[in-house]
């Protein structure tokens, strides 16, 4: 069975997709295809070329000044 995901956009909120990818990694769920739009496409591209969820988070943390204001614990 193949498993694909599509990540939505939404500015800095698109970084929430990193948490989704992290959860999949923790459950050892392999993604066969990934796509996205807007900020989701940035996350999808980084993941597709081999960056882990933790590495993507560090990139966002370093280059997206507003990400420090996102409450990742309580994001809906």
Short mmCIF file of N, CA and C in Angstrom, two decimals:
data_model
loop_
_atom_site.label_atom_id
_atom_site.label_comp_id
_atom_site.label_asym_id
_atom_site.label_seq_id
_atom_site.Cartn_x
_atom_site.Cartn_y
_atom_site.Cartn_z
N UNK A 1 0.84 -1.17 0.00
CA UNK A 1 0.00 0.00 0.00
C UNK A 1 0.89 1.24 0.00
N UNK A 2 0.55 2.21 -0.83
CA UNK A 2 1.27 3.47 -0.87
C UNK A 2 0.56 4.50 -0.01
N UNK A 3 1.36 5.41 0.55
CA UNK A 3 0.83 6.44 1.43
C UNK A 3 1.38 7.79 0.97
N UNK A 4 0.48 8.71 0.63
CA UNK A 4 0.88 10.04 0.20
C UNK A 4 0.21 11.09 1.07
N UNK A 5 0.87 12.23 1.19
CA UNK A 5 0.31 13.35 1.96
C UNK A 5 0.42 14.63 1.14
N UNK A 6 -0.52 15.53 1.39
CA UNK A 6 -0.50 16.84 0.77
C UNK A 6 -0.59 17.86 1.90
N UNK A 7 0.35 18.77 1.95
CA UNK A 7 0.43 19.76 3.01
C UNK A 7 -0.14 21.09 2.53
N UNK A 8 -0.99 21.69 3.34
CA UNK A 8 -1.64 22.96 2.99
C UNK A 8 -0.71 24.14 3.25
N UNK A 9 -1.13 25.30 2.78
CA UNK A 9 -0.39 26.53 3.03
C UNK A 9 -0.92 27.24 4.26
N UNK A 10 -0.52 28.47 4.41
CA UNK A 10 -1.02 29.26 5.53
C UNK A 10 0.06 30.03 6.25
N UNK A 11 1.05 30.49 5.51
CA UNK A 11 2.10 31.28 6.14
C UNK A 11 2.89 30.48 7.15
N UNK A 12 3.23 31.13 8.23
CA UNK A 12 4.05 30.48 9.25
C UNK A 12 3.31 29.31 9.90
N UNK A 13 1.97 29.30 9.82
CA UNK A 13 1.22 28.16 10.35
C UNK A 13 1.53 26.89 9.57
N UNK A 14 2.02 27.04 8.37
CA UNK A 14 2.42 25.87 7.59
C UNK A 14 3.53 25.09 8.25
N UNK A 15 4.25 25.72 9.14
CA UNK A 15 5.31 25.03 9.89
C UNK A 15 4.73 23.96 10.80
N UNK A 16 3.44 24.02 11.08
CA UNK A 16 2.80 22.99 11.90
C UNK A 16 2.90 21.63 11.24
N UNK A 17 3.09 21.62 9.93
CA UNK A 17 3.23 20.35 9.22
C UNK A 17 4.47 19.59 9.68
N UNK A 18 5.43 20.31 10.20
CA UNK A 18 6.64 19.67 10.71
C UNK A 18 6.28 18.72 11.85
N UNK A 19 5.35 19.13 12.70
CA UNK A 19 4.89 18.27 13.79
C UNK A 19 4.19 17.03 13.28
N UNK A 20 3.42 17.18 12.22
CA UNK A 20 2.75 16.05 11.59
C UNK A 20 3.78 15.05 11.07
N UNK A 21 4.80 15.56 10.38
CA UNK A 21 5.84 14.69 9.85
C UNK A 21 6.62 14.01 10.98
N UNK A 22 6.85 14.74 12.05
CA UNK A 22 7.55 14.19 13.21
C UNK A 22 6.75 13.02 13.79
N UNK A 23 5.44 13.18 13.91
CA UNK A 23 4.58 12.11 14.43
C UNK A 23 4.65 10.88 13.54
N UNK A 24 4.65 11.08 12.23
CA UNK A 24 4.77 9.95 11.31
C UNK A 24 6.11 9.25 11.48
N UNK A 25 7.18 10.03 11.63
CA UNK A 25 8.50 9.45 11.85
C UNK A 25 8.53 8.63 13.13
N UNK A 26 7.94 9.15 14.20
CA UNK A 26 7.94 8.45 15.48
C UNK A 26 7.18 7.12 15.41
N UNK A 27 6.18 7.05 14.54
CA UNK A 27 5.40 5.82 14.36
C UNK A 27 5.94 4.94 13.23
N UNK A 28 7.09 5.34 12.68
CA UNK A 28 7.74 4.61 11.57
C UNK A 28 6.81 4.43 10.37
N UNK A 29 6.03 5.46 10.08
CA UNK A 29 5.16 5.46 8.92
C UNK A 29 5.90 6.12 7.77
N UNK A 30 6.13 5.37 6.72
CA UNK A 30 6.89 5.87 5.57
C UNK A 30 5.96 6.53 4.57
N UNK A 31 6.36 7.69 4.10
CA UNK A 31 5.59 8.43 3.09
C UNK A 31 6.15 8.08 1.71
N UNK A 32 5.27 7.68 0.81
CA UNK A 32 5.68 7.34 -0.55
C UNK A 32 5.62 8.54 -1.49
N UNK A 33 4.73 9.49 -1.20
CA UNK A 33 4.59 10.68 -2.03
C UNK A 33 4.21 11.84 -1.13
N UNK A 34 4.77 13.01 -1.41
CA UNK A 34 4.47 14.19 -0.61
C UNK A 34 4.37 15.40 -1.53
N UNK A 35 3.40 16.26 -1.24
CA UNK A 35 3.19 17.48 -2.03
C UNK A 35 2.69 18.56 -1.08
N UNK A 36 2.66 19.77 -1.56
CA UNK A 36 2.16 20.85 -0.73
C UNK A 36 1.92 22.11 -1.53
N UNK A 37 1.27 23.06 -0.89
CA UNK A 37 1.03 24.36 -1.51
C UNK A 37 1.53 25.43 -0.56
N UNK A 38 2.07 26.49 -1.12
CA UNK A 38 2.56 27.63 -0.35
C UNK A 38 3.59 27.15 0.68
N UNK A 39 3.41 27.47 1.95
CA UNK A 39 4.40 27.07 2.95
C UNK A 39 4.47 25.55 3.09
N UNK A 40 3.38 24.86 2.81
CA UNK A 40 3.40 23.40 2.82
C UNK A 40 4.32 22.83 1.76
N UNK A 41 4.47 23.56 0.65
CA UNK A 41 5.36 23.08 -0.40
C UNK A 41 6.82 23.20 0.02
N UNK A 42 7.12 24.17 0.84
CA UNK A 42 8.50 24.31 1.36
C UNK A 42 8.82 23.11 2.24
N UNK A 43 7.92 22.80 3.16
CA UNK A 43 8.11 21.66 4.06
C UNK A 43 8.17 20.37 3.25
N UNK A 44 7.26 20.20 2.29
CA UNK A 44 7.23 18.99 1.47
C UNK A 44 8.52 18.81 0.68
N UNK A 45 9.02 19.90 0.12
CA UNK A 45 10.26 19.82 -0.66
C UNK A 45 11.43 19.43 0.21
N UNK A 46 11.56 20.07 1.37
CA UNK A 46 12.66 19.73 2.27
C UNK A 46 12.60 18.28 2.71
N UNK A 47 11.39 17.81 3.01
CA UNK A 47 11.23 16.41 3.43
C UNK A 47 11.55 15.46 2.28
N UNK A 48 11.11 15.82 1.08
CA UNK A 48 11.32 14.97 -0.09
C UNK A 48 12.79 14.81 -0.44
N UNK A 49 13.59 15.84 -0.17
CA UNK A 49 15.02 15.74 -0.49
C UNK A 49 15.84 15.13 0.64
N UNK A 50 15.15 14.76 1.74
CA UNK A 50 15.86 13.99 2.76
C UNK A 50 16.03 14.62 4.13
N UNK A 51 15.55 15.84 4.31
CA UNK A 51 15.64 16.44 5.64
C UNK A 51 14.65 15.77 6.58
N UNK A 52 15.04 15.56 7.84
CA UNK A 52 14.12 15.01 8.83
C UNK A 52 13.22 16.13 9.35
N UNK A 53 12.18 15.75 10.07
CA UNK A 53 11.29 16.75 10.66
C UNK A 53 12.05 17.67 11.61
N UNK A 54 12.96 17.11 12.39
CA UNK A 54 13.75 17.93 13.32
C UNK A 54 14.63 18.92 12.57
N UNK A 55 15.24 18.49 11.48
CA UNK A 55 16.08 19.37 10.68
C UNK A 55 15.26 20.49 10.05
N UNK A 56 14.07 20.17 9.57
CA UNK A 56 13.20 21.19 8.98
C UNK A 56 12.78 22.20 10.03
N UNK A 57 12.47 21.71 11.22
CA UNK A 57 12.11 22.63 12.31
C UNK A 57 13.26 23.59 12.60
N UNK A 58 14.48 23.09 12.63
CA UNK A 58 15.63 23.95 12.89
C UNK A 58 15.80 25.00 11.79
N UNK A 59 15.54 24.62 10.56
CA UNK A 59 15.61 25.58 9.45
C UNK A 59 14.57 26.68 9.63
N UNK A 60 13.32 26.28 9.92
CA UNK A 60 12.27 27.26 10.15
C UNK A 60 12.61 28.15 11.34
N UNK A 61 13.10 27.55 12.39
CA UNK A 61 13.44 28.31 13.61
C UNK A 61 14.52 29.35 13.32
N UNK A 62 15.47 28.98 12.47
CA UNK A 62 16.58 29.89 12.16
C UNK A 62 16.16 31.01 11.22
N UNK A 63 15.34 30.69 10.21
CA UNK A 63 15.05 31.66 9.16
C UNK A 63 13.68 32.33 9.22
N UNK A 64 12.79 31.83 10.03
CA UNK A 64 11.45 32.42 10.13
C UNK A 64 11.30 33.06 11.50
N UNK A 65 11.48 34.35 11.56
CA UNK A 65 11.48 35.05 12.83
C UNK A 65 10.17 34.88 13.61
N UNK A 66 9.04 34.77 12.91
CA UNK A 66 7.76 34.67 13.60
C UNK A 66 7.49 33.28 14.18
N UNK A 67 8.27 32.29 13.79
CA UNK A 67 7.98 30.94 14.25
C UNK A 67 8.11 30.82 15.77
N UNK A 68 8.91 31.66 16.38
CA UNK A 68 9.07 31.55 17.83
C UNK A 68 7.79 31.92 18.57
N UNK A 69 6.81 32.53 17.87
CA UNK A 69 5.55 32.89 18.50
C UNK A 69 4.47 31.84 18.30
N UNK A 70 4.77 30.78 17.56
CA UNK A 70 3.80 29.72 17.33
C UNK A 70 3.84 28.76 18.51
N UNK A 71 2.68 28.48 19.07
CA UNK A 71 2.57 27.56 20.20
C UNK A 71 2.37 26.16 19.65
N UNK A 72 3.48 25.43 19.43
CA UNK A 72 3.41 24.11 18.82
C UNK A 72 2.74 23.09 19.72
N UNK A 73 2.74 23.33 21.01
CA UNK A 73 2.13 22.37 21.94
C UNK A 73 0.61 22.37 21.79
N UNK A 74 0.01 23.54 21.63
CA UNK A 74 -1.43 23.66 21.60
C UNK A 74 -2.01 24.00 20.23
N UNK A 75 -1.26 23.70 19.17
CA UNK A 75 -1.73 24.06 17.83
C UNK A 75 -2.88 23.14 17.43
N UNK A 76 -3.87 23.71 16.78
CA UNK A 76 -5.04 22.93 16.34
C UNK A 76 -5.06 22.79 14.84
#
